[in-house]
């Protein structure tokens, strides 16, 4: 782990590699993840998500996205943090894909801190991508003795400009993902 754990509530924005990501972050910080509605039906993970307060969003539904924004505001205004993965998908590209704008707009509206987080896995197959199915991937990952993960918590960002928050978060996270990969490649 790199950086200091946040001491204030806010919107945690992180790149997205796997269903492990929110588990790793929640292992360090009490926060409520935002997750796609489909996860609710996954074996084991879906049940854990439901009982732990995950905010589910039906991404294709404008009403659901709006309700999710309202839920994010409520959770943060009540002194808690929310984890969002603004890429909206998992992948193994060296840096992030485009961030979705909505959660940054929501945070800016309530003047909440943006808490950027970078996370990556040394072994790229630990990412949950493409045609991976949950149970085989879960067994493959948890069948290993170790999984090397790097995570960095960055200082809070504040602005009433959601574009600034999005752009700055993305740049910070991308730079760190490149550093991780260089570090792992130099250790071979």
mmCIF file of N, CA, C and O in Angstrom, residues 87-187:
data_model
loop_
_atom_site.group_PDB
_atom_site.id
_atom_site.type_symbol
_atom_site.label_atom_id
_atom_site.label_comp_id
_atom_site.label_asym_id
_atom_site.label_seq_id
_atom_site.Cartn_x
_atom_site.Cartn_y
_atom_site.Cartn_z
ATOM 1 N N UNK A 87 -14.678 4.060 -14.673
ATOM 2 C CA UNK A 87 -14.496 3.435 -15.980
ATOM 3 C C UNK A 87 -15.739 2.634 -16.366
ATOM 4 O O UNK A 87 -16.019 2.442 -17.545
ATOM 5 N N UNK A 88 -16.434 2.113 -15.362
ATOM 6 C CA UNK A 88 -17.655 1.359 -15.609
ATOM 7 C C UNK A 88 -17.431 -0.044 -16.127
ATOM 8 O O UNK A 88 -18.382 -0.760 -16.427
ATOM 9 N N UNK A 89 -16.191 -0.472 -16.231
ATOM 10 C CA UNK A 89 -15.872 -1.813 -16.719
ATOM 11 C C UNK A 89 -14.473 -2.192 -16.262
ATOM 12 O O UNK A 89 -13.695 -1.332 -15.843
ATOM 13 N N UNK A 90 -14.174 -3.472 -16.343
ATOM 14 C CA UNK A 90 -12.832 -3.949 -16.016
ATOM 15 C C UNK A 90 -12.048 -4.189 -17.300
ATOM 16 O O UNK A 90 -12.628 -4.431 -18.356
ATOM 17 N N UNK A 91 -10.723 -4.135 -17.185
ATOM 18 C CA UNK A 91 -9.863 -4.351 -18.352
ATOM 19 C C UNK A 91 -8.420 -4.514 -17.870
ATOM 20 O O UNK A 91 -8.134 -4.331 -16.683
ATOM 21 N N UNK A 92 -7.510 -4.823 -18.782
ATOM 22 C CA UNK A 92 -6.087 -4.959 -18.445
ATOM 23 C C UNK A 92 -5.215 -3.989 -19.241
ATOM 24 O O UNK A 92 -4.012 -4.190 -19.355
ATOM 25 N N UNK A 93 -5.794 -2.931 -19.775
ATOM 26 C CA UNK A 93 -5.002 -1.927 -20.481
ATOM 27 C C UNK A 93 -4.022 -1.279 -19.504
ATOM 28 O O UNK A 93 -4.269 -1.266 -18.293
ATOM 29 N N UNK A 94 -2.934 -0.716 -20.010
ATOM 30 C CA UNK A 94 -1.924 -0.169 -19.107
ATOM 31 C C UNK A 94 -2.394 1.033 -18.294
ATOM 32 O O UNK A 94 -1.885 1.288 -17.201
ATOM 33 N N UNK A 95 -3.357 1.795 -18.815
ATOM 34 C CA UNK A 95 -3.917 2.920 -18.080
ATOM 35 C C UNK A 95 -5.445 2.804 -18.130
ATOM 36 O O UNK A 95 -5.972 1.832 -18.655
ATOM 37 N N UNK A 96 -6.115 3.807 -17.610
ATOM 38 C CA UNK A 96 -7.578 3.760 -17.542
ATOM 39 C C UNK A 96 -8.220 4.025 -18.896
ATOM 40 O O UNK A 96 -7.618 4.638 -19.769
ATOM 41 N N UNK A 97 -9.447 3.561 -19.042
ATOM 42 C CA UNK A 97 -10.279 3.948 -20.181
ATOM 43 C C UNK A 97 -11.052 5.197 -19.742
ATOM 44 O O UNK A 97 -10.949 5.629 -18.590
ATOM 45 N N UNK A 98 -11.837 5.765 -20.637
ATOM 46 C CA UNK A 98 -12.568 6.994 -20.321
ATOM 47 C C UNK A 98 -13.385 6.839 -19.041
ATOM 48 O O UNK A 98 -14.025 5.806 -18.819
ATOM 49 N N UNK A 99 -13.349 7.878 -18.215
ATOM 50 C CA UNK A 99 -14.148 7.912 -16.996
ATOM 51 C C UNK A 99 -15.540 8.454 -17.313
ATOM 52 O O UNK A 99 -15.684 9.388 -18.102
ATOM 53 N N UNK A 100 -16.545 7.894 -16.675
ATOM 54 C CA UNK A 100 -17.899 8.428 -16.759
ATOM 55 C C UNK A 100 -17.992 9.659 -15.855
ATOM 56 O O UNK A 100 -17.395 9.712 -14.780
ATOM 57 N N UNK A 101 -18.748 10.607 -16.272
ATOM 58 C CA UNK A 101 -18.811 11.940 -15.686
ATOM 59 C C UNK A 101 -19.708 12.049 -14.447
ATOM 60 O O UNK A 101 -19.450 12.849 -13.549
ATOM 61 N N UNK A 102 -20.757 11.221 -14.372
ATOM 62 C CA UNK A 102 -21.831 11.405 -13.402
ATOM 63 C C UNK A 102 -21.428 11.528 -11.955
ATOM 64 O O UNK A 102 -21.893 12.427 -11.243
ATOM 65 N N UNK A 103 -20.583 10.646 -11.466
ATOM 66 C CA UNK A 103 -20.241 10.688 -10.043
ATOM 67 C C UNK A 103 -19.403 11.922 -9.698
ATOM 68 O O UNK A 103 -19.495 12.450 -8.590
ATOM 69 N N UNK A 104 -18.608 12.403 -10.653
ATOM 70 C CA UNK A 104 -17.827 13.620 -10.411
ATOM 71 C C UNK A 104 -18.759 14.827 -10.293
ATOM 72 O O UNK A 104 -18.552 15.697 -9.451
ATOM 73 N N UNK A 105 -19.774 14.863 -11.130
ATOM 74 C CA UNK A 105 -20.774 15.939 -11.068
ATOM 75 C C UNK A 105 -21.497 15.899 -9.724
ATOM 76 O O UNK A 105 -21.694 16.929 -9.078
ATOM 77 N N UNK A 106 -21.866 14.695 -9.294
ATOM 78 C CA UNK A 106 -22.550 14.521 -8.016
ATOM 79 C C UNK A 106 -21.684 15.014 -6.867
ATOM 80 O O UNK A 106 -22.149 15.751 -6.001
ATOM 81 N N UNK A 107 -20.411 14.630 -6.853
ATOM 82 C CA UNK A 107 -19.501 15.051 -5.783
ATOM 83 C C UNK A 107 -19.309 16.566 -5.787
ATOM 84 O O UNK A 107 -19.301 17.197 -4.720
ATOM 85 N N UNK A 108 -19.163 17.151 -6.975
ATOM 86 C CA UNK A 108 -18.973 18.601 -7.071
ATOM 87 C C UNK A 108 -20.202 19.346 -6.547
ATOM 88 O O UNK A 108 -20.059 20.382 -5.882
ATOM 89 N N UNK A 109 -21.388 18.816 -6.800
ATOM 90 C CA UNK A 109 -22.623 19.470 -6.359
ATOM 91 C C UNK A 109 -22.684 19.605 -4.836
ATOM 92 O O UNK A 109 -23.203 20.583 -4.318
ATOM 93 N N UNK A 110 -22.148 18.610 -4.135
ATOM 94 C CA UNK A 110 -22.207 18.649 -2.662
ATOM 95 C C UNK A 110 -20.855 19.024 -2.049
ATOM 96 O O UNK A 110 -20.666 18.906 -0.851
ATOM 97 N N UNK A 111 -19.914 19.441 -2.913
ATOM 98 C CA UNK A 111 -18.575 19.865 -2.478
ATOM 99 C C UNK A 111 -17.858 18.763 -1.698
ATOM 100 O O UNK A 111 -17.143 19.025 -0.726
ATOM 101 N N UNK A 112 -18.061 17.525 -2.125
ATOM 102 C CA UNK A 112 -17.415 16.377 -1.478
ATOM 103 C C UNK A 112 -15.986 16.220 -1.984
ATOM 104 O O UNK A 112 -15.667 16.585 -3.120
ATOM 105 N N UNK A 113 -15.160 15.658 -1.159
ATOM 106 C CA UNK A 113 -13.787 15.344 -1.560
ATOM 107 C C UNK A 113 -13.809 14.196 -2.559
ATOM 108 O O UNK A 113 -14.596 13.256 -2.420
ATOM 109 N N UNK A 114 -12.950 14.290 -3.555
ATOM 110 C CA UNK A 114 -12.673 13.156 -4.435
ATOM 111 C C UNK A 114 -11.416 12.509 -3.890
ATOM 112 O O UNK A 114 -10.404 13.181 -3.661
ATOM 113 N N UNK A 115 -11.477 11.205 -3.667
ATOM 114 C CA UNK A 115 -10.359 10.456 -3.096
ATOM 115 C C UNK A 115 -9.863 9.458 -4.147
ATOM 116 O O UNK A 115 -10.358 8.336 -4.224
ATOM 117 N N UNK A 116 -8.892 9.851 -4.992
ATOM 118 C CA UNK A 116 -8.411 8.951 -6.047
ATOM 119 C C UNK A 116 -7.641 7.754 -5.474
ATOM 120 O O UNK A 116 -6.896 7.891 -4.499
ATOM 121 N N UNK A 117 -7.837 6.609 -6.107
ATOM 122 C CA UNK A 117 -7.154 5.370 -5.729
ATOM 123 C C UNK A 117 -6.734 4.640 -6.998
ATOM 124 O O UNK A 117 -7.531 4.493 -7.924
ATOM 125 N N UNK A 118 -5.486 4.193 -7.026
ATOM 126 C CA UNK A 118 -5.004 3.342 -8.115
ATOM 127 C C UNK A 118 -4.838 1.930 -7.562
ATOM 128 O O UNK A 118 -4.364 1.755 -6.438
ATOM 129 N N UNK A 119 -5.223 0.933 -8.357
ATOM 130 C CA UNK A 119 -5.105 -0.462 -7.931
ATOM 131 C C UNK A 119 -4.755 -1.319 -9.142
ATOM 132 O O UNK A 119 -5.273 -1.095 -10.238
ATOM 133 N N UNK A 120 -3.845 -2.264 -8.933
ATOM 134 C CA UNK A 120 -3.491 -3.164 -10.028
ATOM 135 C C UNK A 120 -2.949 -4.468 -9.460
ATOM 136 O O UNK A 120 -2.548 -4.540 -8.304
ATOM 137 N N UNK A 121 -2.942 -5.469 -10.318
ATOM 138 C CA UNK A 121 -2.537 -6.827 -9.968
ATOM 139 C C UNK A 121 -1.321 -7.190 -10.813
ATOM 140 O O UNK A 121 -1.316 -6.945 -12.022
ATOM 141 N N UNK A 122 -0.319 -7.771 -10.178
ATOM 142 C CA UNK A 122 0.906 -8.115 -10.903
ATOM 143 C C UNK A 122 0.608 -9.079 -12.048
ATOM 144 O O UNK A 122 1.080 -8.911 -13.159
ATOM 145 N N UNK A 123 -0.192 -10.106 -11.774
ATOM 146 C CA UNK A 123 -0.543 -11.091 -12.783
ATOM 147 C C UNK A 123 -1.819 -10.606 -13.482
ATOM 148 O O UNK A 123 -2.871 -10.501 -12.852
ATOM 149 N N UNK A 124 -1.690 -10.294 -14.758
ATOM 150 C CA UNK A 124 -2.819 -9.699 -15.472
ATOM 151 C C UNK A 124 -4.051 -10.603 -15.508
ATOM 152 O O UNK A 124 -5.175 -10.129 -15.574
ATOM 153 N N UNK A 125 -3.858 -11.922 -15.417
ATOM 154 C CA UNK A 125 -5.015 -12.822 -15.448
ATOM 155 C C UNK A 125 -5.829 -12.766 -14.151
ATOM 156 O O UNK A 125 -6.903 -13.346 -14.071
ATOM 157 N N UNK A 126 -5.343 -12.048 -13.142
ATOM 158 C CA UNK A 126 -6.148 -11.829 -11.936
ATOM 159 C C UNK A 126 -7.277 -10.840 -12.192
ATOM 160 O O UNK A 126 -8.233 -10.777 -11.428
ATOM 161 N N UNK A 127 -7.153 -10.062 -13.266
ATOM 162 C CA UNK A 127 -8.237 -9.159 -13.645
ATOM 163 C C UNK A 127 -9.411 -9.998 -14.146
ATOM 164 O O UNK A 127 -9.233 -11.079 -14.702
ATOM 165 N N UNK A 128 -10.595 -9.485 -13.927
ATOM 166 C CA UNK A 128 -11.829 -10.168 -14.342
ATOM 167 C C UNK A 128 -12.333 -9.454 -15.588
ATOM 168 O O UNK A 128 -12.940 -8.384 -15.503
ATOM 169 N N UNK A 129 -12.028 -10.019 -16.760
ATOM 170 C CA UNK A 129 -12.293 -9.314 -18.019
ATOM 171 C C UNK A 129 -12.861 -10.246 -19.085
ATOM 172 O O UNK A 129 -12.807 -11.469 -18.970
ATOM 173 N N UNK A 130 -13.352 -9.594 -20.130
ATOM 174 C CA UNK A 130 -13.818 -10.272 -21.344
ATOM 175 C C UNK A 130 -14.840 -11.352 -21.045
ATOM 176 O O UNK A 130 -15.871 -11.083 -20.467
ATOM 177 N N UNK A 131 -14.517 -12.595 -21.404
ATOM 178 C CA UNK A 131 -15.471 -13.695 -21.258
ATOM 179 C C UNK A 131 -15.287 -14.482 -19.963
ATOM 180 O O UNK A 131 -15.811 -15.587 -19.828
ATOM 181 N N UNK A 132 -14.531 -13.921 -19.010
ATOM 182 C CA UNK A 132 -14.359 -14.613 -17.735
ATOM 183 C C UNK A 132 -15.724 -14.887 -17.114
ATOM 184 O O UNK A 132 -16.633 -14.062 -17.194
ATOM 185 N N UNK A 133 -15.844 -16.060 -16.508
ATOM 186 C CA UNK A 133 -17.038 -16.363 -15.734
ATOM 187 C C UNK A 133 -16.642 -16.436 -14.267
ATOM 188 O O UNK A 133 -15.517 -16.803 -13.932
ATOM 189 N N UNK A 134 -17.564 -16.072 -13.409
ATOM 190 C CA UNK A 134 -17.222 -15.830 -12.018
ATOM 191 C C UNK A 134 -16.586 -17.032 -11.306
ATOM 192 O O UNK A 134 -15.494 -16.920 -10.763
ATOM 193 N N UNK A 135 -17.256 -18.159 -11.272
ATOM 194 C CA UNK A 135 -16.764 -19.274 -10.447
ATOM 195 C C UNK A 135 -15.395 -19.780 -10.907
ATOM 196 O O UNK A 135 -14.488 -19.907 -10.074
ATOM 197 N N UNK A 136 -15.165 -20.057 -12.201
ATOM 198 C CA UNK A 136 -13.812 -20.478 -12.599
ATOM 199 C C UNK A 136 -12.742 -19.427 -12.288
ATOM 200 O O UNK A 136 -11.647 -19.766 -11.823
ATOM 201 N N UNK A 137 -13.066 -18.161 -12.513
ATOM 202 C CA UNK A 137 -12.086 -17.109 -12.220
ATOM 203 C C UNK A 137 -11.816 -17.035 -10.719
ATOM 204 O O UNK A 137 -10.662 -16.945 -10.287
ATOM 205 N N UNK A 138 -12.853 -17.084 -9.919
ATOM 206 C CA UNK A 138 -12.722 -17.042 -8.468
ATOM 207 C C UNK A 138 -11.845 -18.193 -7.971
ATOM 208 O O UNK A 138 -10.927 -17.992 -7.178
ATOM 209 N N UNK A 139 -12.104 -19.405 -8.456
ATOM 210 C CA UNK A 139 -11.323 -20.573 -8.026
ATOM 211 C C UNK A 139 -9.866 -20.466 -8.460
ATOM 212 O O UNK A 139 -8.956 -20.820 -7.702
ATOM 213 N N UNK A 140 -9.632 -19.962 -9.677
ATOM 214 C CA UNK A 140 -8.256 -19.787 -10.173
ATOM 215 C C UNK A 140 -7.506 -18.782 -9.298
ATOM 216 O O UNK A 140 -6.373 -19.035 -8.873
ATOM 217 N N UNK A 141 -8.146 -17.677 -8.992
ATOM 218 C CA UNK A 141 -7.481 -16.634 -8.210
ATOM 219 C C UNK A 141 -7.277 -17.046 -6.752
ATOM 220 O O UNK A 141 -6.210 -16.826 -6.185
ATOM 221 N N UNK A 142 -8.292 -17.640 -6.151
ATOM 222 C CA UNK A 142 -8.167 -18.031 -4.746
ATOM 223 C C UNK A 142 -7.465 -19.366 -4.567
ATOM 224 O O UNK A 142 -7.175 -19.761 -3.450
ATOM 225 N N UNK A 143 -7.170 -20.055 -5.656
ATOM 226 C CA UNK A 143 -6.415 -21.303 -5.588
ATOM 227 C C UNK A 143 -4.915 -21.085 -5.520
ATOM 228 O O UNK A 143 -4.156 -22.013 -5.284
ATOM 229 N N UNK A 144 -4.470 -19.846 -5.719
ATOM 230 C CA UNK A 144 -3.038 -19.520 -5.662
ATOM 231 C C UNK A 144 -2.630 -19.225 -4.223
ATOM 232 O O UNK A 144 -3.448 -18.815 -3.409
ATOM 233 N N UNK A 145 -1.347 -19.369 -3.956
ATOM 234 C CA UNK A 145 -0.845 -19.047 -2.622
ATOM 235 C C UNK A 145 -0.873 -17.545 -2.360
ATOM 236 O O UNK A 145 -1.144 -17.113 -1.244
ATOM 237 N N UNK A 146 -0.545 -16.757 -3.369
ATOM 238 C CA UNK A 146 -0.508 -15.308 -3.189
ATOM 239 C C UNK A 146 -1.051 -14.595 -4.429
ATOM 240 O O UNK A 146 -1.020 -15.136 -5.533
ATOM 241 N N UNK A 147 -1.505 -13.412 -4.204
ATOM 242 C CA UNK A 147 -1.894 -12.499 -5.270
ATOM 243 C C UNK A 147 -1.247 -11.162 -4.931
ATOM 244 O O UNK A 147 -1.530 -10.593 -3.871
ATOM 245 N N UNK A 148 -0.352 -10.698 -5.818
ATOM 246 C CA UNK A 148 0.333 -9.439 -5.545
ATOM 247 C C UNK A 148 -0.489 -8.276 -6.105
ATOM 248 O O UNK A 148 -0.774 -8.216 -7.299
ATOM 249 N N UNK A 149 -0.861 -7.378 -5.187
ATOM 250 C CA UNK A 149 -1.695 -6.228 -5.526
ATOM 251 C C UNK A 149 -0.981 -4.969 -5.041
ATOM 252 O O UNK A 149 -0.433 -4.946 -3.940
ATOM 253 N N UNK A 150 -1.005 -3.953 -5.877
ATOM 254 C CA UNK A 150 -0.515 -2.638 -5.456
ATOM 255 C C UNK A 150 -1.719 -1.706 -5.402
ATOM 256 O O UNK A 150 -2.583 -1.743 -6.263
ATOM 257 N N UNK A 151 -1.735 -0.867 -4.372
ATOM 258 C CA UNK A 151 -2.814 0.110 -4.224
ATOM 259 C C UNK A 151 -2.220 1.392 -3.658
ATOM 260 O O UNK A 151 -1.358 1.349 -2.780
ATOM 261 N N UNK A 152 -2.654 2.507 -4.211
ATOM 262 C CA UNK A 152 -2.195 3.814 -3.748
ATOM 263 C C UNK A 152 -3.402 4.687 -3.443
ATOM 264 O O UNK A 152 -4.314 4.805 -4.254
ATOM 265 N N UNK A 153 -3.361 5.301 -2.262
ATOM 266 C CA UNK A 153 -4.369 6.275 -1.861
ATOM 267 C C UNK A 153 -3.756 7.663 -2.008
ATOM 268 O O UNK A 153 -2.704 7.929 -1.448
ATOM 269 N N UNK A 154 -4.404 8.514 -2.770
ATOM 270 C CA UNK A 154 -3.908 9.856 -3.029
ATOM 271 C C UNK A 154 -4.621 10.873 -2.146
ATOM 272 O O UNK A 154 -5.727 10.620 -1.673
ATOM 273 N N UNK A 155 -4.011 12.053 -1.953
ATOM 274 C CA UNK A 155 -4.682 13.108 -1.172
ATOM 275 C C UNK A 155 -5.997 13.529 -1.823
ATOM 276 O O UNK A 155 -6.176 13.398 -3.039
ATOM 277 N N UNK A 156 -6.909 14.050 -1.028
ATOM 278 C CA UNK A 156 -8.208 14.468 -1.548
ATOM 279 C C UNK A 156 -8.084 15.603 -2.564
ATOM 280 O O UNK A 156 -7.189 16.441 -2.473
ATOM 281 N N UNK A 157 -9.005 15.596 -3.507
ATOM 282 C CA UNK A 157 -9.143 16.683 -4.473
ATOM 283 C C UNK A 157 -10.452 17.398 -4.180
ATOM 284 O O UNK A 157 -11.461 16.754 -3.885
ATOM 285 N N UNK A 158 -10.424 18.716 -4.302
ATOM 286 C CA UNK A 158 -11.624 19.511 -4.096
ATOM 287 C C UNK A 158 -11.807 20.463 -5.270
ATOM 288 O O UNK A 158 -10.839 21.093 -5.712
ATOM 289 N N UNK A 159 -13.003 20.576 -5.745
ATOM 290 C CA UNK A 159 -13.336 21.550 -6.772
ATOM 291 C C UNK A 159 -14.836 21.499 -6.998
ATOM 292 O O UNK A 159 -15.468 20.471 -6.780
ATOM 293 N N UNK A 160 -15.369 22.605 -7.460
ATOM 294 C CA UNK A 160 -16.764 22.620 -7.881
ATOM 295 C C UNK A 160 -16.859 22.352 -9.378
ATOM 296 O O UNK A 160 -17.951 22.384 -9.946
ATOM 297 N N UNK A 161 -15.717 22.056 -10.001
ATOM 298 C CA UNK A 161 -15.642 21.784 -11.440
ATOM 299 C C UNK A 161 -15.486 20.282 -11.663
ATOM 300 O O UNK A 161 -14.388 19.742 -11.490
ATOM 301 N N UNK A 162 -16.571 19.589 -12.029
ATOM 302 C CA UNK A 162 -16.484 18.139 -12.207
ATOM 303 C C UNK A 162 -15.495 17.724 -13.303
ATOM 304 O O UNK A 162 -14.862 16.673 -13.203
ATOM 305 N N UNK A 163 -15.334 18.534 -14.332
ATOM 306 C CA UNK A 163 -14.364 18.221 -15.398
ATOM 307 C C UNK A 163 -12.947 18.181 -14.831
ATOM 308 O O UNK A 163 -12.160 17.300 -15.161
ATOM 309 N N UNK A 164 -12.611 19.148 -13.987
ATOM 310 C CA UNK A 164 -11.297 19.181 -13.346
ATOM 311 C C UNK A 164 -11.098 17.936 -12.483
ATOM 312 O O UNK A 164 -10.042 17.303 -12.513
ATOM 313 N N UNK A 165 -12.116 17.610 -11.686
ATOM 314 C CA UNK A 165 -12.018 16.443 -10.809
ATOM 315 C C UNK A 165 -11.804 15.167 -11.605
ATOM 316 O O UNK A 165 -10.955 14.333 -11.258
ATOM 317 N N UNK A 166 -12.552 14.996 -12.680
ATOM 318 C CA UNK A 166 -12.431 13.809 -13.542
ATOM 319 C C UNK A 166 -11.040 13.755 -14.172
ATOM 320 O O UNK A 166 -10.332 12.744 -14.067
ATOM 321 N N UNK A 167 -10.636 14.837 -14.825
ATOM 322 C CA UNK A 167 -9.355 14.884 -15.545
ATOM 323 C C UNK A 167 -8.175 14.659 -14.595
ATOM 324 O O UNK A 167 -7.277 13.870 -14.880
ATOM 325 N N UNK A 168 -8.191 15.333 -13.459
ATOM 326 C CA UNK A 168 -7.090 15.221 -12.508
ATOM 327 C C UNK A 168 -7.016 13.821 -11.903
ATOM 328 O O UNK A 168 -5.930 13.237 -11.795
ATOM 329 N N UNK A 169 -8.148 13.269 -11.524
ATOM 330 C CA UNK A 169 -8.177 11.901 -10.975
ATOM 331 C C UNK A 169 -7.619 10.906 -11.984
ATOM 332 O O UNK A 169 -6.802 10.048 -11.648
ATOM 333 N N UNK A 170 -8.066 11.010 -13.218
ATOM 334 C CA UNK A 170 -7.622 10.093 -14.268
ATOM 335 C C UNK A 170 -6.117 10.202 -14.484
ATOM 336 O O UNK A 170 -5.422 9.185 -14.577
ATOM 337 N N UNK A 171 -5.591 11.414 -14.539
ATOM 338 C CA UNK A 171 -4.154 11.613 -14.749
ATOM 339 C C UNK A 171 -3.331 11.021 -13.604
ATOM 340 O O UNK A 171 -2.320 10.359 -13.833
ATOM 341 N N UNK A 172 -3.770 11.259 -12.373
ATOM 342 C CA UNK A 172 -3.064 10.748 -11.193
ATOM 343 C C UNK A 172 -3.034 9.216 -11.214
ATOM 344 O O UNK A 172 -1.997 8.595 -10.986
ATOM 345 N N UNK A 173 -4.189 8.624 -11.463
ATOM 346 C CA UNK A 173 -4.303 7.161 -11.459
ATOM 347 C C UNK A 173 -3.492 6.561 -12.604
ATOM 348 O O UNK A 173 -2.754 5.582 -12.409
ATOM 349 N N UNK A 174 -3.589 7.136 -13.804
ATOM 350 C CA UNK A 174 -2.841 6.616 -14.959
ATOM 351 C C UNK A 174 -1.339 6.629 -14.701
ATOM 352 O O UNK A 174 -0.630 5.657 -15.002
ATOM 353 N N UNK A 175 -0.851 7.709 -14.155
ATOM 354 C CA UNK A 175 0.591 7.822 -13.862
ATOM 355 C C UNK A 175 1.032 6.721 -12.890
ATOM 356 O O UNK A 175 2.084 6.109 -13.063
ATOM 357 N N UNK A 176 0.201 6.455 -11.908
ATOM 358 C CA UNK A 176 0.546 5.427 -10.915
ATOM 359 C C UNK A 176 0.490 4.023 -11.516
ATOM 360 O O UNK A 176 1.331 3.175 -11.219
ATOM 361 N N UNK A 177 -0.493 3.766 -12.375
ATOM 362 C CA UNK A 177 -0.575 2.445 -13.024
ATOM 363 C C UNK A 177 0.669 2.180 -13.873
ATOM 364 O O UNK A 177 1.185 1.048 -13.883
ATOM 365 N N UNK A 178 1.149 3.194 -14.552
ATOM 366 C CA UNK A 178 2.384 3.053 -15.345
ATOM 367 C C UNK A 178 3.565 2.762 -14.415
ATOM 368 O O UNK A 178 4.403 1.914 -14.711
ATOM 369 N N UNK A 179 3.627 3.455 -13.280
ATOM 370 C CA UNK A 179 4.711 3.219 -12.313
ATOM 371 C C UNK A 179 4.673 1.781 -11.781
ATOM 372 O O UNK A 179 5.707 1.114 -11.688
ATOM 373 N N UNK A 180 3.468 1.289 -11.451
ATOM 374 C CA UNK A 180 3.348 -0.088 -10.964
ATOM 375 C C UNK A 180 3.944 -1.071 -11.967
ATOM 376 O O UNK A 180 4.718 -1.959 -11.614
ATOM 377 N N UNK A 181 3.524 -0.948 -13.210
ATOM 378 C CA UNK A 181 3.930 -1.904 -14.238
ATOM 379 C C UNK A 181 5.438 -1.853 -14.440
ATOM 380 O O UNK A 181 6.087 -2.876 -14.558
ATOM 381 N N UNK A 182 6.016 -0.653 -14.440
ATOM 382 C CA UNK A 182 7.472 -0.511 -14.581
ATOM 383 C C UNK A 182 8.165 -1.188 -13.404
ATOM 384 O O UNK A 182 9.168 -1.880 -13.579
ATOM 385 N N UNK A 183 7.628 -0.965 -12.218
ATOM 386 C CA UNK A 183 8.206 -1.570 -11.019
ATOM 387 C C UNK A 183 8.184 -3.097 -11.113
ATOM 388 O O UNK A 183 9.177 -3.765 -10.858
ATOM 389 N N UNK A 184 7.040 -3.661 -11.500
ATOM 390 C CA UNK A 184 6.940 -5.109 -11.621
ATOM 391 C C UNK A 184 7.848 -5.633 -12.734
ATOM 392 O O UNK A 184 8.491 -6.658 -12.569
ATOM 393 N N UNK A 185 7.904 -4.942 -13.853
ATOM 394 C CA UNK A 185 8.750 -5.386 -14.964
ATOM 395 C C UNK A 185 10.223 -5.333 -14.623
ATOM 396 O O UNK A 185 11.002 -6.151 -15.105
ATOM 397 N N UNK A 186 10.644 -4.391 -13.770
ATOM 398 C CA UNK A 186 12.048 -4.281 -13.377
ATOM 399 C C UNK A 186 12.460 -5.311 -12.332
ATOM 400 O O UNK A 186 13.631 -5.525 -12.109
ATOM 401 N N UNK A 187 11.489 -5.977 -11.710
ATOM 402 C CA UNK A 187 11.788 -6.974 -10.675
ATOM 403 C C UNK A 187 11.946 -8.383 -11.235
ATOM 404 O O UNK A 187 12.192 -9.323 -10.509
#
